[in-house]
Amino acid sequence: RVAVLRGVGGKAFIAGTDIAQFQEFTTAEQGVAYEAKMETYLAALEALPMPTLAVVEGWAIGGGLAIAACCDLRIATAGAKFGVPIARTLGNCLSVANYARLVTALGQARAKRMLLMAENLPADEALAAGFLMDVVDPAALDARIAEICERLNGNAPVTMRVTKEAMRRLQQAGIPDGDDLVRACYDSDDFHAGVKAFIEKRTPQWSGR
């Protein structure tokens, strides 16, 4: 009746993808294939018929933020951070579907600021943006999760399932193809320079090519 997603250990919800895999990328099509593969997982999460709750402690970065955005409801502890800092780290991009998720969840102005400034959003700002339904003291987190699950468990399953699906269809109705944009990033010199710099733990030097 309810699915709860929570990272183990309290330090991170999900800290992002394995950057080392990008060292093997030599063509733009590998970037398109990677984003398409990730989308199958994210779309499957969004299509779950029951309500989903993301419980964020610590970092929700990159793919972690995308997974949190796919959930129907989100709560976090005060130290949680949300972001996709690829503009200062890797030089790649998101799929158009993921841009749509972030704009839907955060609003366009805040999503642009997060992505273009490569800022990590603190929990209180994510709450103010409506991305989070609650910021909870760590000691009270388990009780709050139980409270939310109990409330959802008492609601009409068909109503919730239909509501979820209606909103999913609305969000996806206007999403254009964006493979050309993904190719532009994953085929760039900056992407390869960014990955190399990330692995070597240094600041990348961007060329704009």
Short mmCIF file of C-alpha atoms in Angstrom, two decimals:
data_model
loop_
_atom_site.label_atom_id
_atom_site.label_comp_id
_atom_site.label_asym_id
_atom_site.label_seq_id
_atom_site.Cartn_x
_atom_site.Cartn_y
_atom_site.Cartn_z
CA ARG A 1 0.00 0.00 0.00
CA VAL A 2 3.01 2.34 0.54
CA ALA A 3 6.64 2.14 -0.62
CA VAL A 4 9.35 3.88 1.43
CA LEU A 5 12.78 4.59 -0.08
CA ARG A 6 15.55 5.35 2.43
CA GLY A 7 19.33 5.23 2.32
CA VAL A 8 21.20 2.99 4.75
CA GLY A 9 23.38 4.53 7.46
CA GLY A 10 21.95 8.05 7.60
CA LYS A 11 24.76 9.72 5.63
CA ALA A 12 23.15 9.77 2.20
CA PHE A 13 19.91 9.00 0.41
CA ILE A 14 21.91 8.48 -2.80
CA ALA A 15 25.16 10.37 -3.41
CA GLY A 16 25.04 10.04 -7.21
CA THR A 17 26.09 7.66 -9.95
CA ASP A 18 29.44 5.88 -10.32
CA ILE A 19 31.51 8.46 -12.20
CA ALA A 20 34.24 5.95 -13.09
CA GLN A 21 31.97 4.38 -15.71
CA PHE A 22 32.09 7.59 -17.77
CA GLN A 23 35.81 7.07 -18.45
CA GLU A 24 34.75 4.41 -20.98
CA PHE A 25 32.45 6.76 -22.91
CA THR A 26 33.88 7.63 -26.33
CA THR A 27 30.74 8.48 -28.34
CA ALA A 28 27.66 10.63 -27.91
CA GLU A 29 25.47 7.56 -28.40
CA GLN A 30 26.84 6.05 -25.18
CA GLY A 31 25.49 9.10 -23.37
CA VAL A 32 22.09 8.71 -25.03
CA ALA A 33 22.04 5.01 -24.11
CA TYR A 34 23.04 5.76 -20.50
CA GLU A 35 20.29 8.36 -20.06
CA ALA A 36 17.74 6.02 -21.68
CA LYS A 37 18.74 3.19 -19.35
CA MET A 38 18.41 5.43 -16.29
CA GLU A 39 15.00 6.56 -17.53
CA THR A 40 13.70 2.97 -17.50
CA TYR A 41 14.40 2.79 -13.75
CA LEU A 42 13.01 6.24 -12.98
CA ALA A 43 9.87 5.71 -15.07
CA ALA A 44 9.27 2.37 -13.35
CA LEU A 45 9.47 4.07 -9.95
CA GLU A 46 7.04 6.78 -11.05
CA ALA A 47 4.63 4.15 -12.40
CA LEU A 48 4.32 2.24 -9.11
CA PRO A 49 0.62 2.09 -8.26
CA MET A 50 1.06 2.83 -4.56
CA PRO A 51 2.26 6.12 -2.98
CA THR A 52 6.04 6.40 -2.63
CA LEU A 53 7.85 8.24 0.17
CA ALA A 54 11.51 9.30 -0.07
CA VAL A 55 13.22 9.66 3.31
CA VAL A 56 16.34 11.79 2.80
CA GLU A 57 19.16 11.89 5.32
CA GLY A 58 22.35 13.53 4.07
CA TRP A 59 23.04 13.80 0.34
CA ALA A 60 20.52 13.40 -2.49
CA ILE A 61 22.74 14.28 -5.43
CA GLY A 62 22.50 13.70 -9.19
CA GLY A 63 20.65 10.45 -9.78
CA GLY A 64 19.72 10.50 -6.11
CA LEU A 65 17.85 13.76 -6.57
CA ALA A 66 16.13 12.32 -9.65
CA ILE A 67 14.96 9.31 -7.64
CA ALA A 68 13.70 11.55 -4.84
CA ALA A 69 11.88 13.68 -7.44
CA CYS A 70 10.19 10.54 -8.80
CA CYS A 71 8.69 9.80 -5.40
CA ASP A 72 5.27 11.19 -4.57
CA LEU A 73 6.20 12.52 -1.14
CA ARG A 74 9.51 13.49 0.45
CA ILE A 75 10.69 14.18 3.98
CA ALA A 76 14.22 14.91 5.18
CA THR A 77 16.37 15.64 8.19
CA ALA A 78 17.77 19.15 8.64
CA GLY A 79 21.22 18.24 7.29
CA ALA A 80 19.94 16.95 3.96
CA LYS A 81 21.30 18.46 0.73
CA PHE A 82 19.80 18.28 -2.75
CA GLY A 83 21.59 19.05 -6.00
CA VAL A 84 22.93 18.21 -9.45
CA PRO A 85 26.32 20.00 -9.53
CA ILE A 86 27.29 18.78 -13.02
CA ALA A 87 27.90 22.31 -14.32
CA ARG A 88 30.99 22.51 -12.09
CA THR A 89 31.99 18.84 -11.96
CA LEU A 90 31.32 16.60 -14.99
CA GLY A 91 30.09 18.81 -17.81
CA ASN A 92 27.34 16.41 -18.83
CA CYS A 93 23.58 17.00 -18.67
CA LEU A 94 20.26 15.48 -17.64
CA SER A 95 17.64 13.91 -19.86
CA VAL A 96 14.74 16.16 -20.81
CA ALA A 97 12.50 13.95 -18.66
CA ASN A 98 14.70 14.68 -15.63
CA TYR A 99 14.68 18.41 -16.34
CA ALA A 100 10.88 18.18 -16.43
CA ARG A 101 10.84 16.37 -13.08
CA LEU A 102 12.97 19.04 -11.42
CA VAL A 103 10.95 21.91 -12.90
CA THR A 104 7.73 20.23 -11.73
CA ALA A 105 9.09 19.61 -8.24
CA LEU A 106 11.02 22.84 -7.65
CA GLY A 107 9.66 25.40 -10.12
CA GLN A 108 11.62 26.66 -13.10
CA ALA A 109 13.42 29.55 -11.39
CA ARG A 110 14.74 27.44 -8.52
CA ALA A 111 15.61 24.53 -10.81
CA LYS A 112 17.59 26.88 -13.08
CA ARG A 113 19.42 28.35 -10.11
CA MET A 114 20.29 24.91 -8.76
CA LEU A 115 21.53 23.65 -12.14
CA LEU A 116 23.22 26.74 -13.59
CA MET A 117 24.85 27.82 -10.32
CA ALA A 118 25.61 24.16 -9.45
CA GLU A 119 24.26 24.79 -5.95
CA ASN A 120 23.16 22.19 -3.44
CA LEU A 121 19.81 23.08 -1.92
CA PRO A 122 19.59 22.79 1.90
CA ALA A 123 16.61 21.07 3.47
CA ASP A 124 14.95 24.27 4.69
CA GLU A 125 14.97 25.74 1.17
CA ALA A 126 13.69 22.49 -0.31
CA LEU A 127 10.86 22.66 2.21
CA ALA A 128 10.10 26.28 1.29
CA ALA A 129 10.00 25.29 -2.39
CA GLY A 130 7.44 22.60 -1.65
CA PHE A 131 9.83 19.82 -2.65
CA LEU A 132 9.70 18.44 0.90
CA MET A 133 6.55 17.95 2.93
CA ASP A 134 8.46 18.03 6.21
CA VAL A 135 11.90 18.48 7.79
CA VAL A 136 12.16 16.14 10.77
CA ASP A 137 14.49 15.80 13.73
CA PRO A 138 16.51 12.56 13.32
CA ALA A 139 15.24 11.25 16.63
CA ALA A 140 11.64 11.62 15.44
CA LEU A 141 12.19 10.33 11.90
CA ASP A 142 10.97 6.75 12.37
CA ALA A 143 7.81 7.95 14.11
CA ARG A 144 7.10 10.46 11.31
CA ILE A 145 7.57 7.76 8.65
CA ALA A 146 5.14 5.50 10.51
CA GLU A 147 2.63 8.35 10.81
CA ILE A 148 2.73 9.11 7.07
CA CYS A 149 2.49 5.43 6.14
CA GLU A 150 -0.48 4.94 8.46
CA ARG A 151 -2.26 7.92 6.89
CA LEU A 152 -1.64 6.66 3.35
CA ASN A 153 -2.62 3.12 4.31
CA GLY A 154 -6.02 4.44 5.43
CA ASN A 155 -6.75 6.25 2.15
CA ALA A 156 -8.58 4.79 -0.86
CA PRO A 157 -6.01 2.84 -2.94
CA VAL A 158 -7.84 3.27 -6.27
CA THR A 159 -8.19 7.03 -5.76
CA MET A 160 -4.49 7.36 -4.99
CA ARG A 161 -3.48 5.14 -7.92
CA VAL A 162 -5.63 7.08 -10.39
CA THR A 163 -4.44 10.42 -9.00
CA LYS A 164 -0.80 9.37 -9.40
CA GLU A 165 -1.33 8.18 -12.95
CA ALA A 166 -3.24 11.34 -13.95
CA MET A 167 -0.42 13.54 -12.70
CA ARG A 168 2.21 11.34 -14.37
CA ARG A 169 0.41 11.68 -17.70
CA LEU A 170 0.09 15.45 -17.30
CA GLN A 171 3.80 15.81 -16.61
CA GLN A 172 4.83 13.63 -19.55
CA ALA A 173 2.34 15.03 -22.06
CA GLY A 174 4.53 17.93 -23.15
CA ILE A 175 8.02 16.39 -22.89
CA PRO A 176 9.88 16.76 -26.22
CA ASP A 177 12.67 14.55 -27.54
CA GLY A 178 16.00 15.68 -26.15
CA ASP A 179 18.54 13.20 -27.49
CA ASP A 180 20.23 15.97 -29.50
CA LEU A 181 20.91 17.86 -26.27
CA VAL A 182 22.28 14.76 -24.56
CA ARG A 183 24.55 14.12 -27.57
CA ALA A 184 25.85 17.70 -27.43
CA CYS A 185 27.05 17.24 -23.83
CA TYR A 186 28.34 13.68 -23.91
CA ASP A 187 30.20 14.34 -27.18
CA SER A 188 31.90 17.49 -25.86
CA ASP A 189 35.54 17.94 -24.93
CA ASP A 190 34.33 19.46 -21.67
CA PHE A 191 32.59 16.23 -20.63
CA HIS A 192 35.73 14.14 -21.08
CA ALA A 193 37.82 16.82 -19.32
CA GLY A 194 35.29 16.98 -16.49
CA VAL A 195 35.29 13.22 -15.91
CA LYS A 196 39.10 13.10 -15.97
CA ALA A 197 39.33 15.98 -13.50
CA PHE A 198 36.71 14.39 -11.21
CA ILE A 199 38.60 11.08 -11.09
CA GLU A 200 41.87 12.95 -10.44
CA LYS A 201 40.17 15.08 -7.74
CA ARG A 202 40.99 18.44 -9.30
CA THR A 203 39.01 21.38 -10.69
CA PRO A 204 38.20 21.01 -14.42
CA GLN A 205 39.23 23.64 -16.94
CA TRP A 206 36.32 24.24 -19.32
CA SER A 207 36.88 25.07 -23.00
CA GLY A 208 33.27 25.44 -24.15
CA ARG A 209 33.80 22.78 -26.80
#
